[in-house]
PDB file of N, CA and C in Angstrom:
ATOM      1  N   MET A   1      25.680 237.002 -13.546  1.00 38.00           N
ATOM      2  CA  MET A   1      25.683 237.318 -12.142  1.00 38.00           C
ATOM      3  C   MET A   1      26.275 238.699 -11.866  1.00 38.00           C
ATOM      4  N   ILE A   2      27.261 239.126 -12.607  1.00 41.00           N
ATOM      5  CA  ILE A   2      27.880 240.425 -12.368  1.00 41.00           C
ATOM      6  C   ILE A   2      26.885 241.542 -12.610  1.00 41.00           C
ATOM      7  N   LEU A   3      26.095 241.434 -13.673  1.00 43.00           N
ATOM      8  CA  LEU A   3      25.097 242.454 -13.982  1.00 43.00           C
ATOM      9  C   LEU A   3      24.089 242.566 -12.848  1.00 43.00           C
ATOM     10  N   GLN A   4      23.633 241.422 -12.352  1.00 48.00           N
ATOM     11  CA  GLN A   4      22.667 241.439 -11.269  1.00 48.00           C
ATOM     12  C   GLN A   4      23.269 242.089 -10.027  1.00 48.00           C
ATOM     13  N   SER A   5      24.521 241.793  -9.736  1.00 50.00           N
ATOM     14  CA  SER A   5      25.189 242.380  -8.586  1.00 50.00           C
ATOM     15  C   SER A   5      25.320 243.895  -8.725  1.00 50.00           C
ATOM     16  N   SER A   6      25.689 244.390  -9.916  1.00 52.00           N
ATOM     17  CA  SER A   6      25.824 245.832 -10.099  1.00 52.00           C
ATOM     18  C   SER A   6      24.472 246.522 -10.037  1.00 52.00           C
ATOM     19  N   THR A   7      23.437 245.860 -10.536  1.00 52.00           N
ATOM     20  CA  THR A   7      22.099 246.423 -10.441  1.00 52.00           C
ATOM     21  C   THR A   7      21.685 246.514  -8.980  1.00 52.00           C
ATOM     22  N   HIS A   8      21.969 245.467  -8.233  1.00 58.00           N
ATOM     23  CA  HIS A   8      21.627 245.462  -6.811  1.00 58.00           C
ATOM     24  C   HIS A   8      22.369 246.598  -6.104  1.00 58.00           C
ATOM     25  N   SER A   9      23.629 246.793  -6.428  1.00 83.00           N
ATOM     26  CA  SER A   9      24.396 247.883  -5.837  1.00 83.00           C
ATOM     27  C   SER A   9      23.801 249.231  -6.201  1.00 83.00           C
ATOM     28  N   ARG A  10      23.337 249.365  -7.433  1.00 91.00           N
ATOM     29  CA  ARG A  10      22.716 250.618  -7.864  1.00 91.00           C
ATOM     30  C   ARG A  10      21.478 250.904  -7.019  1.00 91.00           C
ATOM     31  N   ALA A  11      20.666 249.873  -6.775  1.00 93.00           N
ATOM     32  CA  ALA A  11      19.466 250.037  -5.954  1.00 93.00           C
ATOM     33  C   ALA A  11      19.850 250.428  -4.523  1.00 93.00           C
ATOM     34  N   GLU A  12      20.869 249.777  -3.988  1.00 94.00           N
ATOM     35  CA  GLU A  12      21.312 250.111  -2.638  1.00 94.00           C
ATOM     36  C   GLU A  12      21.819 251.549  -2.555  1.00 94.00           C
ATOM     37  N   ARG A  13      22.570 251.980  -3.571  1.00 94.00           N
ATOM     38  CA  ARG A  13      23.081 253.359  -3.577  1.00 94.00           C
ATOM     39  C   ARG A  13      21.935 254.359  -3.660  1.00 94.00           C
ATOM     40  N   LEU A  14      20.948 254.057  -4.488  1.00 95.00           N
ATOM     41  CA  LEU A  14      19.800 254.958  -4.603  1.00 95.00           C
ATOM     42  C   LEU A  14      19.078 255.062  -3.266  1.00 95.00           C
ATOM     43  N   ILE A  15      18.779 253.944  -2.654  1.00 96.00           N
ATOM     44  CA  ILE A  15      18.057 253.947  -1.379  1.00 96.00           C
ATOM     45  C   ILE A  15      18.840 254.732  -0.331  1.00 96.00           C
ATOM     46  N   ALA A  16      20.143 254.529  -0.283  1.00 95.00           N
ATOM     47  CA  ALA A  16      20.976 255.238   0.698  1.00 95.00           C
ATOM     48  C   ALA A  16      20.990 256.747   0.455  1.00 95.00           C
ATOM     49  N   SER A  17      20.789 257.164  -0.792  1.00 95.00           N
ATOM     50  CA  SER A  17      20.821 258.588  -1.122  1.00 95.00           C
ATOM     51  C   SER A  17      19.502 259.307  -0.824  1.00 95.00           C
ATOM     52  N   LEU A  18      18.454 258.549  -0.599  1.00 95.00           N
ATOM     53  CA  LEU A  18      17.134 259.133  -0.375  1.00 95.00           C
ATOM     54  C   LEU A  18      16.954 259.560   1.081  1.00 95.00           C
ATOM     55  N   PRO A  19      16.106 260.560   1.311  1.00 95.00           N
ATOM     56  CA  PRO A  19      15.748 260.882   2.700  1.00 95.00           C
ATOM     57  C   PRO A  19      15.175 259.635   3.379  1.00 95.00           C
ATOM     58  N   TYR A  20      15.388 259.514   4.649  1.00 96.00           N
ATOM     59  CA  TYR A  20      15.003 258.307   5.385  1.00 96.00           C
ATOM     60  C   TYR A  20      13.533 257.935   5.158  1.00 96.00           C
ATOM     61  N   ALA A  21      12.658 258.908   5.147  1.00 95.00           N
ATOM     62  CA  ALA A  21      11.221 258.643   4.997  1.00 95.00           C
ATOM     63  C   ALA A  21      10.850 258.086   3.625  1.00 95.00           C
ATOM     64  N   LEU A  22      11.770 258.158   2.667  1.00 96.00           N
ATOM     65  CA  LEU A  22      11.471 257.710   1.294  1.00 96.00           C
ATOM     66  C   LEU A  22      12.250 256.455   0.899  1.00 96.00           C
ATOM     67  N   ARG A  23      12.736 255.706   1.835  1.00 97.00           N
ATOM     68  CA  ARG A  23      13.602 254.569   1.515  1.00 97.00           C
ATOM     69  C   ARG A  23      12.847 253.278   1.195  1.00 97.00           C
ATOM     70  N   LEU A  24      11.567 253.337   1.009  1.00 97.00           N
ATOM     71  CA  LEU A  24      10.744 252.243   0.491  1.00 97.00           C
ATOM     72  C   LEU A  24      10.859 250.929   1.268  1.00 97.00           C
ATOM     73  N   PRO A  25      10.699 250.920   2.586  1.00 97.00           N
ATOM     74  CA  PRO A  25      10.886 249.660   3.316  1.00 97.00           C
ATOM     75  C   PRO A  25       9.928 248.545   2.900  1.00 97.00           C
ATOM     76  N   ALA A  26       8.656 248.844   2.730  1.00 97.00           N
ATOM     77  CA  ALA A  26       7.697 247.801   2.356  1.00 97.00           C
ATOM     78  C   ALA A  26       7.945 247.322   0.923  1.00 97.00           C
ATOM     79  N   THR A  27       8.248 248.235   0.034  1.00 97.00           N
ATOM     80  CA  THR A  27       8.497 247.867  -1.358  1.00 97.00           C
ATOM     81  C   THR A  27       9.787 247.055  -1.461  1.00 97.00           C
ATOM     82  N   ARG A  28      10.820 247.453  -0.736  1.00 96.00           N
ATOM     83  CA  ARG A  28      12.079 246.697  -0.754  1.00 96.00           C
ATOM     84  C   ARG A  28      11.879 245.288  -0.230  1.00 96.00           C
ATOM     85  N   LYS A  29      11.073 245.146   0.801  1.00 96.00           N
ATOM     86  CA  LYS A  29      10.849 243.820   1.392  1.00 96.00           C
ATOM     87  C   LYS A  29      10.010 242.925   0.478  1.00 96.00           C
ATOM     88  N   GLY A  30       8.938 243.463  -0.046  1.00 96.00           N
ATOM     89  CA  GLY A  30       8.021 242.641  -0.833  1.00 96.00           C
ATOM     90  C   GLY A  30       8.302 242.590  -2.325  1.00 96.00           C
ATOM     91  N   PHE A  31       8.974 243.617  -2.832  1.00 96.00           N
ATOM     92  CA  PHE A  31       9.157 243.726  -4.280  1.00 96.00           C
ATOM     93  C   PHE A  31      10.547 244.274  -4.611  1.00 96.00           C
ATOM     94  N   PRO A  32      11.608 243.558  -4.246  1.00 95.00           N
ATOM     95  CA  PRO A  32      12.959 244.078  -4.496  1.00 95.00           C
ATOM     96  C   PRO A  32      13.247 244.313  -5.986  1.00 95.00           C
ATOM     97  N   HIS A  33      12.606 243.538  -6.854  1.00 95.00           N
ATOM     98  CA  HIS A  33      12.811 243.736  -8.299  1.00 95.00           C
ATOM     99  C   HIS A  33      12.274 245.093  -8.751  1.00 95.00           C
ATOM    100  N   VAL A  34      11.253 245.591  -8.092  1.00 96.00           N
ATOM    101  CA  VAL A  34      10.705 246.908  -8.429  1.00 96.00           C
ATOM    102  C   VAL A  34      11.709 247.996  -8.041  1.00 96.00           C
ATOM    103  N   VAL A  35      12.336 247.855  -6.900  1.00 97.00           N
ATOM    104  CA  VAL A  35      13.336 248.836  -6.467  1.00 97.00           C
ATOM    105  C   VAL A  35      14.525 248.832  -7.439  1.00 97.00           C
ATOM    106  N   GLU A  36      14.893 247.665  -7.930  1.00 95.00           N
ATOM    107  CA  GLU A  36      15.971 247.583  -8.918  1.00 95.00           C
ATOM    108  C   GLU A  36      15.588 248.310 -10.204  1.00 95.00           C
ATOM    109  N   ARG A  37      14.355 248.142 -10.648  1.00 97.00           N
ATOM    110  CA  ARG A  37      13.899 248.848 -11.860  1.00 97.00           C
ATOM    111  C   ARG A  37      13.879 250.352 -11.650  1.00 97.00           C
ATOM    112  N   ILE A  38      13.445 250.783 -10.478  1.00 97.00           N
ATOM    113  CA  ILE A  38      13.435 252.213 -10.163  1.00 97.00           C
ATOM    114  C   ILE A  38      14.853 252.764 -10.243  1.00 97.00           C
ATOM    115  N   ALA A  39      15.807 252.055  -9.665  1.00 96.00           N
ATOM    116  CA  ALA A  39      17.199 252.501  -9.683  1.00 96.00           C
ATOM    117  C   ALA A  39      17.743 252.563 -11.112  1.00 96.00           C
ATOM    118  N   GLN A  40      17.344 251.639 -11.961  1.00 96.00           N
ATOM    119  CA  GLN A  40      17.810 251.626 -13.352  1.00 96.00           C
ATOM    120  C   GLN A  40      17.326 252.849 -14.121  1.00 96.00           C
ATOM    121  N   GLU A  41      16.133 253.317 -13.806  1.00 96.00           N
ATOM    122  CA  GLU A  41      15.535 254.417 -14.570  1.00 96.00           C
ATOM    123  C   GLU A  41      15.692 255.779 -13.903  1.00 96.00           C
ATOM    124  N   TRP A  42      16.237 255.839 -12.716  1.00 95.00           N
ATOM    125  CA  TRP A  42      16.287 257.058 -11.902  1.00 95.00           C
ATOM    126  C   TRP A  42      16.928 258.241 -12.620  1.00 95.00           C
ATOM    127  N   GLU A  43      17.964 258.020 -13.383  1.00 93.00           N
ATOM    128  CA  GLU A  43      18.721 259.113 -13.996  1.00 93.00           C
ATOM    129  C   GLU A  43      18.068 259.710 -15.245  1.00 93.00           C
ATOM    130  N   VAL A  44      17.044 259.046 -15.777  1.00 93.00           N
ATOM    131  CA  VAL A  44      16.390 259.533 -17.001  1.00 93.00           C
ATOM    132  C   VAL A  44      14.932 259.854 -16.663  1.00 93.00           C
ATOM    133  N   PRO A  45      14.627 261.136 -16.450  1.00 92.00           N
ATOM    134  CA  PRO A  45      13.287 261.502 -15.984  1.00 92.00           C
ATOM    135  C   PRO A  45      12.136 260.906 -16.804  1.00 92.00           C
ATOM    136  N   ARG A  46      12.246 260.948 -18.108  1.00 93.00           N
ATOM    137  CA  ARG A  46      11.156 260.432 -18.945  1.00 93.00           C
ATOM    138  C   ARG A  46      10.912 258.942 -18.668  1.00 93.00           C
ATOM    139  N   ARG A  47      11.985 258.180 -18.565  1.00 94.00           N
ATOM    140  CA  ARG A  47      11.854 256.738 -18.317  1.00 94.00           C
ATOM    141  C   ARG A  47      11.411 256.463 -16.880  1.00 94.00           C
ATOM    142  N   PHE A  48      11.943 257.239 -15.932  1.00 95.00           N
ATOM    143  CA  PHE A  48      11.542 257.045 -14.541  1.00 95.00           C
ATOM    144  C   PHE A  48      10.045 257.313 -14.381  1.00 95.00           C
ATOM    145  N   LEU A  49       9.561 258.421 -14.925  1.00 94.00           N
ATOM    146  CA  LEU A  49       8.141 258.758 -14.779  1.00 94.00           C
ATOM    147  C   LEU A  49       7.249 257.765 -15.504  1.00 94.00           C
ATOM    148  N   ALA A  50       7.694 257.258 -16.647  1.00 94.00           N
ATOM    149  CA  ALA A  50       6.926 256.222 -17.351  1.00 94.00           C
ATOM    150  C   ALA A  50       6.843 254.952 -16.504  1.00 94.00           C
ATOM    151  N   LEU A  51       7.954 254.593 -15.871  1.00 96.00           N
ATOM    152  CA  LEU A  51       7.953 253.418 -14.992  1.00 96.00           C
ATOM    153  C   LEU A  51       7.000 253.625 -13.824  1.00 96.00           C
ATOM    154  N   MET A  52       7.040 254.789 -13.206  1.00 96.00           N
ATOM    155  CA  MET A  52       6.155 255.047 -12.073  1.00 96.00           C
ATOM    156  C   MET A  52       4.685 254.977 -12.494  1.00 96.00           C
ATOM    157  N   ASP A  53       4.376 255.513 -13.674  1.00 93.00           N
ATOM    158  CA  ASP A  53       3.005 255.406 -14.177  1.00 93.00           C
ATOM    159  C   ASP A  53       2.623 253.946 -14.388  1.00 93.00           C
ATOM    160  N   GLU A  54       3.541 253.178 -14.945  1.00 93.00           N
ATOM    161  CA  GLU A  54       3.298 251.754 -15.174  1.00 93.00           C
ATOM    162  C   GLU A  54       3.049 251.022 -13.849  1.00 93.00           C
ATOM    163  N   LEU A  55       3.814 251.382 -12.825  1.00 94.00           N
ATOM    164  CA  LEU A  55       3.667 250.722 -11.531  1.00 94.00           C
ATOM    165  C   LEU A  55       2.389 251.135 -10.801  1.00 94.00           C
ATOM    166  N   LEU A  56       2.015 252.394 -10.929  1.00 93.00           N
ATOM    167  CA  LEU A  56       0.904 252.916 -10.140  1.00 93.00           C
ATOM    168  C   LEU A  56      -0.447 252.867 -10.843  1.00 93.00           C
ATOM    169  N   ILE A  57      -0.442 252.732 -12.168  1.00 90.00           N
ATOM    170  CA  ILE A  57      -1.695 252.736 -12.927  1.00 90.00           C
ATOM    171  C   ILE A  57      -1.815 251.408 -13.660  1.00 90.00           C
ATOM    172  N   ASP A  58      -2.879 250.690 -13.413  1.00 81.00           N
ATOM    173  CA  ASP A  58      -3.089 249.393 -14.062  1.00 81.00           C
ATOM    174  C   ASP A  58      -3.633 249.613 -15.467  1.00 81.00           C
ATOM    175  N   GLY A  59      -2.742 249.526 -16.438  1.00 78.00           N
ATOM    176  CA  GLY A  59      -3.140 249.716 -17.823  1.00 78.00           C
ATOM    177  C   GLY A  59      -3.686 248.461 -18.483  1.00 78.00           C
ATOM    178  N   ARG A  60      -3.468 247.309 -17.859  1.00 75.00           N
ATOM    179  CA  ARG A  60      -3.906 246.044 -18.459  1.00 75.00           C
ATOM    180  C   ARG A  60      -5.213 245.535 -17.867  1.00 75.00           C
ATOM    181  N   GLY A  61      -5.561 245.983 -16.683  1.00 77.00           N
ATOM    182  CA  GLY A  61      -6.836 245.598 -16.093  1.00 77.00           C
ATOM    183  C   GLY A  61      -6.854 244.246 -15.401  1.00 77.00           C
ATOM    184  N   ASN A  62      -5.741 243.544 -15.364  1.00 76.00           N
ATOM    185  CA  ASN A  62      -5.771 242.209 -14.773  1.00 76.00           C
ATOM    186  C   ASN A  62      -4.710 242.026 -13.682  1.00 76.00           C
ATOM    187  N   ARG A  63      -4.213 243.121 -13.139  1.00 75.00           N
ATOM    188  CA  ARG A  63      -3.192 243.031 -12.099  1.00 75.00           C
ATOM    189  C   ARG A  63      -3.823 243.130 -10.721  1.00 75.00           C
ATOM    190  N   GLU A  64      -3.193 242.460  -9.783  1.00 82.00           N
ATOM    191  CA  GLU A  64      -3.663 242.521  -8.401  1.00 82.00           C
ATOM    192  C   GLU A  64      -3.313 243.854  -7.759  1.00 82.00           C
ATOM    193  N   GLY A  65      -2.172 244.402  -8.116  1.00 86.00           N
ATOM    194  CA  GLY A  65      -1.743 245.679  -7.567  1.00 86.00           C
ATOM    195  C   GLY A  65      -0.876 245.506  -6.334  1.00 86.00           C
ATOM    196  N   PHE A  66      -0.295 246.613  -5.902  1.00 93.00           N
ATOM    197  CA  PHE A  66       0.563 246.619  -4.730  1.00 93.00           C
ATOM    198  C   PHE A  66      -0.263 246.793  -3.466  1.00 93.00           C
ATOM    199  N   PRO A  67       0.282 246.336  -2.340  1.00 95.00           N
ATOM    200  CA  PRO A  67      -0.372 246.653  -1.062  1.00 95.00           C
ATOM    201  C   PRO A  67      -0.375 248.169  -0.852  1.00 95.00           C
ATOM    202  N   PHE A  68      -1.282 248.621  -0.015  1.00 95.00           N
ATOM    203  CA  PHE A  68      -1.472 250.045   0.180  1.00 95.00           C
ATOM    204  C   PHE A  68      -0.203 250.746   0.658  1.00 95.00           C
ATOM    205  N   ASP A  69       0.570 250.106   1.563  1.00 97.00           N
ATOM    206  CA  ASP A  69       1.783 250.750   2.059  1.00 97.00           C
ATOM    207  C   ASP A  69       2.810 250.949   0.940  1.00 97.00           C
ATOM    208  N   CYS A  70       2.857 250.031  -0.011  1.00 97.00           N
ATOM    209  CA  CYS A  70       3.763 250.190  -1.155  1.00 97.00           C
ATOM    210  C   CYS A  70       3.285 251.321  -2.069  1.00 97.00           C
ATOM    211  N   ILE A  71       1.984 251.413  -2.266  1.00 96.00           N
ATOM    212  CA  ILE A  71       1.423 252.492  -3.085  1.00 96.00           C
ATOM    213  C   ILE A  71       1.791 253.848  -2.475  1.00 96.00           C
ATOM    214  N   LEU A  72       1.657 253.966  -1.164  1.00 97.00           N
ATOM    215  CA  LEU A  72       2.023 255.223  -0.483  1.00 97.00           C
ATOM    216  C   LEU A  72       3.503 255.532  -0.673  1.00 97.00           C
ATOM    217  N   GLU A  73       4.367 254.530  -0.541  1.00 98.00           N
ATOM    218  CA  GLU A  73       5.803 254.735  -0.713  1.00 98.00           C
ATOM    219  C   GLU A  73       6.136 255.168  -2.134  1.00 98.00           C
ATOM    220  N   LEU A  74       5.578 254.479  -3.118  1.00 97.00           N
ATOM    221  CA  LEU A  74       5.879 254.788  -4.516  1.00 97.00           C
ATOM    222  C   LEU A  74       5.354 256.165  -4.907  1.00 97.00           C
ATOM    223  N   THR A  75       4.182 256.508  -4.419  1.00 97.00           N
ATOM    224  CA  THR A  75       3.608 257.824  -4.705  1.00 97.00           C
ATOM    225  C   THR A  75       4.463 258.930  -4.079  1.00 97.00           C
ATOM    226  N   ALA A  76       4.899 258.723  -2.844  1.00 97.00           N
ATOM    227  CA  ALA A  76       5.760 259.716  -2.181  1.00 97.00           C
ATOM    228  C   ALA A  76       7.092 259.856  -2.918  1.00 97.00           C
ATOM    229  N   LEU A  77       7.647 258.744  -3.393  1.00 97.00           N
ATOM    230  CA  LEU A  77       8.904 258.796  -4.136  1.00 97.00           C
ATOM    231  C   LEU A  77       8.728 259.560  -5.447  1.00 97.00           C
ATOM    232  N   ARG A  78       7.629 259.316  -6.135  1.00 96.00           N
ATOM    233  CA  ARG A  78       7.356 260.025  -7.391  1.00 96.00           C
ATOM    234  C   ARG A  78       7.217 261.529  -7.138  1.00 96.00           C
ATOM    235  N   ASP A  79       6.502 261.905  -6.088  1.00 95.00           N
ATOM    236  CA  ASP A  79       6.346 263.320  -5.747  1.00 95.00           C
ATOM    237  C   ASP A  79       7.697 263.958  -5.423  1.00 95.00           C
ATOM    238  N   TYR A  80       8.506 263.258  -4.648  1.00 96.00           N
ATOM    239  CA  TYR A  80       9.848 263.748  -4.306  1.00 96.00           C
ATOM    240  C   TYR A  80      10.678 263.945  -5.575  1.00 96.00           C
ATOM    241  N   TYR A  81      10.634 262.974  -6.456  1.00 95.00           N
ATOM    242  CA  TYR A  81      11.402 263.036  -7.700  1.00 95.00           C
ATOM    243  C   TYR A  81      10.993 264.256  -8.520  1.00 95.00           C
ATOM    244  N   LEU A  82       9.690 264.468  -8.649  1.00 94.00           N
ATOM    245  CA  LEU A  82       9.209 265.620  -9.419  1.00 94.00           C
ATOM    246  C   LEU A  82       9.661 266.931  -8.799  1.00 94.00           C
ATOM    247  N   LYS A  83       9.616 267.037  -7.493  1.00 93.00           N
ATOM    248  CA  LYS A  83      10.072 268.260  -6.817  1.00 93.00           C
ATOM    249  C   LYS A  83      11.563 268.466  -7.026  1.00 93.00           C
ATOM    250  N   GLN A  84      12.356 267.408  -6.920  1.00 90.00           N
ATOM    251  CA  GLN A  84      13.798 267.509  -7.122  1.00 90.00           C
ATOM    252  C   GLN A  84      14.118 267.866  -8.567  1.00 90.00           C
ATOM    253  N   MET A  85      13.386 267.283  -9.503  1.00 83.00           N
ATOM    254  CA  MET A  85      13.612 267.556 -10.923  1.00 83.00           C
ATOM    255  C   MET A  85      13.295 269.023 -11.221  1.00 83.00           C
ATOM    256  N   ARG A  86      12.197 269.523 -10.697  1.00 80.00           N
ATOM    257  CA  ARG A  86      11.844 270.928 -10.918  1.00 80.00           C
ATOM    258  C   ARG A  86      12.872 271.854 -10.290  1.00 80.00           C
ATOM    259  N   ALA A  87      13.339 271.515  -9.103  1.00 78.00           N
ATOM    260  CA  ALA A  87      14.359 272.335  -8.440  1.00 78.00           C
ATOM    261  C   ALA A  87      15.626 272.353  -9.278  1.00 78.00           C
ATOM    262  N   GLY A  88      15.998 271.244  -9.852  1.00 76.00           N
ATOM    263  CA  GLY A  88      17.178 271.168 -10.706  1.00 76.00           C
ATOM    264  C   GLY A  88      17.029 272.013 -11.958  1.00 76.00           C
ATOM    265  N   LEU A  89      15.833 272.078 -12.496  1.00 66.00           N
ATOM    266  CA  LEU A  89      15.605 272.894 -13.686  1.00 66.00           C
ATOM    267  C   LEU A  89      15.698 274.376 -13.347  1.00 66.00           C
ATOM    268  N   ARG A  90      15.227 274.768 -12.162  1.00 67.00           N
ATOM    269  CA  ARG A  90      15.315 276.167 -11.761  1.00 67.00           C
ATOM    270  C   ARG A  90      16.764 276.602 -11.562  1.00 67.00           C
ATOM    271  N   GLU A  91      17.626 275.675 -11.190  1.00 67.00           N
ATOM    272  CA  GLU A  91      19.030 276.004 -10.962  1.00 67.00           C
ATOM    273  C   GLU A  91      19.802 276.176 -12.261  1.00 67.00           C
ATOM    274  N   ARG A  92      19.224 275.747 -13.383  1.00 59.00           N
ATOM    275  CA  ARG A  92      19.921 275.827 -14.667  1.00 59.00           C
ATOM    276  C   ARG A  92      19.132 276.705 -15.640  1.00 59.00           C
ATOM    277  N   PRO A  93      19.213 278.024 -15.520  1.00 54.00           N
ATOM    278  CA  PRO A  93      18.421 278.890 -16.402  1.00 54.00           C
ATOM    279  C   PRO A  93      18.778 278.717 -17.874  1.00 54.00           C
ATOM    280  N   ALA A  94      19.979 278.306 -18.196  1.00 53.00           N
ATOM    281  CA  ALA A  94      20.358 278.122 -19.599  1.00 53.00           C
ATOM    282  C   ALA A  94      19.537 277.022 -20.249  1.00 53.00           C
ATOM    283  N   ALA A  95      19.015 276.113 -19.462  1.00 49.00           N
ATOM    284  CA  ALA A  95      18.217 275.018 -20.010  1.00 49.00           C
ATOM    285  C   ALA A  95      16.893 275.529 -20.577  1.00 49.00           C
ATOM    286  N   ARG A  96      16.516 276.750 -20.253  1.00 51.00           N
ATOM    287  CA  ARG A  96      15.250 277.293 -20.725  1.00 51.00           C
ATOM    288  C   ARG A  96      15.385 277.946 -22.089  1.00 51.00           C
ATOM    289  N   THR A  97      16.562 277.971 -22.631  1.00 54.00           N
ATOM    290  CA  THR A  97      16.793 278.568 -23.930  1.00 54.00           C
ATOM    291  C   THR A  97      16.492 277.541 -25.006  1.00 54.00           C
ATOM    292  N   SER A  98      15.790 277.957 -26.033  1.00 52.00           N
ATOM    293  CA  SER A  98      15.480 277.028 -27.119  1.00 52.00           C
ATOM    294  C   SER A  98      16.720 276.829 -27.989  1.00 52.00           C
ATOM    295  N   ALA A  99      16.618 275.944 -28.936  1.00 54.00           N
ATOM    296  CA  ALA A  99      17.734 275.644 -29.837  1.00 54.00           C
ATOM    297  C   ALA A  99      18.143 276.867 -30.654  1.00 54.00           C
ATOM    298  N   TRP A 100      17.231 277.839 -30.820  1.00 55.00           N
ATOM    299  CA  TRP A 100      17.517 279.025 -31.626  1.00 55.00           C
ATOM    300  C   TRP A 100      17.924 280.213 -30.764  1.00 55.00           C
ATOM    301  N   GLY A 101      18.037 279.996 -29.454  1.00 56.00           N
ATOM    302  CA  GLY A 101      18.470 281.078 -28.581  1.00 56.00           C
ATOM    303  C   GLY A 101      17.332 281.932 -28.064  1.00 56.00           C
ATOM    304  N   ALA A 102      16.094 281.537 -28.300  1.00 54.00           N
ATOM    305  CA  ALA A 102      14.960 282.331 -27.839  1.00 54.00           C
ATOM    306  C   ALA A 102      14.715 282.084 -26.359  1.00 54.00           C
ATOM    307  N   ASP A 103      14.428 283.153 -25.647  1.00 51.00           N
ATOM    308  CA  ASP A 103      14.042 283.041 -24.246  1.00 51.00           C
ATOM    309  C   ASP A 103      12.523 282.897 -24.240  1.00 51.00           C
ATOM    310  N   PRO A 104      11.984 281.744 -23.841  1.00 51.00           N
ATOM    311  CA  PRO A 104      10.547 281.513 -23.929  1.00 51.00           C
ATOM    312  C   PRO A 104       9.711 282.523 -23.162  1.00 51.00           C
ATOM    313  N   GLU A 105      10.237 283.109 -22.087  1.00 51.00           N
ATOM    314  CA  GLU A 105       9.444 284.064 -21.310  1.00 51.00           C
ATOM    315  C   GLU A 105       9.423 285.447 -21.939  1.00 51.00           C
ATOM    316  N   SER A 106      10.516 285.856 -22.563  1.00 50.00           N
ATOM    317  CA  SER A 106      10.549 287.201 -23.124  1.00 50.00           C
ATOM    318  C   SER A 106       9.943 287.245 -24.518  1.00 50.00           C
ATOM    319  N   GLY A 107       9.859 286.098 -25.167  1.00 52.00           N
ATOM    320  CA  GLY A 107       9.310 286.053 -26.515  1.00 52.00           C
ATOM    321  C   GLY A 107      10.292 286.547 -27.559  1.00 52.00           C
ATOM    322  N   GLY A 108      11.455 286.976 -27.154  1.00 50.00           N
ATOM    323  CA  GLY A 108      12.435 287.509 -28.094  1.00 50.00           C
ATOM    324  C   GLY A 108      13.616 286.590 -28.278  1.00 50.00           C
ATOM    325  N   MET A 109      14.525 287.042 -29.121  1.00 49.00           N
ATOM    326  CA  MET A 109      15.722 286.265 -29.382  1.00 49.00           C
ATOM    327  C   MET A 109      16.858 286.830 -28.535  1.00 49.00           C
ATOM    328  N   ARG A 110      17.699 285.953 -28.061  1.00 51.00           N
ATOM    329  CA  ARG A 110      18.905 286.356 -27.364  1.00 51.00           C
ATOM    330  C   ARG A 110      20.080 286.044 -28.268  1.00 51.00           C
ATOM    331  N   SER A 111      20.964 286.992 -28.362  1.00 46.00           N
ATOM    332  CA  SER A 111      22.163 286.751 -29.153  1.00 46.00           C
ATOM    333  C   SER A 111      23.097 285.835 -28.399  1.00 46.00           C
ATOM    334  N   ARG A 112      23.652 284.878 -29.091  1.00 49.00           N
ATOM    335  CA  ARG A 112      24.630 284.000 -28.473  1.00 49.00           C
ATOM    336  C   ARG A 112      26.005 284.642 -28.445  1.00 49.00           C
ATOM    337  N   PHE A 113      26.149 285.747 -29.150  1.00 47.00           N
ATOM    338  CA  PHE A 113      27.427 286.420 -29.245  1.00 47.00           C
ATOM    339  C   PHE A 113      27.313 287.812 -28.626  1.00 47.00           C
ATOM    340  N   PRO A 114      28.225 288.156 -27.719  1.00 49.00           N
ATOM    341  CA  PRO A 114      28.157 289.493 -27.120  1.00 49.00           C
ATOM    342  C   PRO A 114      28.455 290.553 -28.167  1.00 49.00           C
ATOM    343  N   LEU A 115      27.813 291.692 -28.018  1.00 46.00           N
ATOM    344  CA  LEU A 115      28.036 292.800 -28.968  1.00 46.00           C
ATOM    345  C   LEU A 115      29.174 293.660 -28.549  1.00 46.00           C
TER     346      LEU A 115
END
C-alpha cells in the first residue's frame, strides 16, 4: 500500500507541475493508472517517450484504444515534453561535448585543460 500511495503522490505532483491545459482531465478520470505510469517515467526521457509511443501506437493490433479526448491530451503532453526536453538541452551546452571532448559542430577537438 505504501508504494501505491507514493506513486499516486508522484502522479499528483506531476499533474500539479504541468500547465493547466496539459493536466489530462479525461485521462485522469478514465485511466488513472496511465497517469501513474506517465509520472513513473517522466524523469527518464527515453523511457517516457517509449511509454508514450506504447500508449499512442497500437503495436499489437488488438486494442480498443483511448477515447479521442484522451488521445488529444496524451499527444499534447508528449509535444510539451519534447519542447521542454529540447529547451533543457539548449541550456546545457556542455552536454553537446562528446566523451573525447570534440565539439560536434566545429568538427575539432577542444582541450579539457586550459593552455
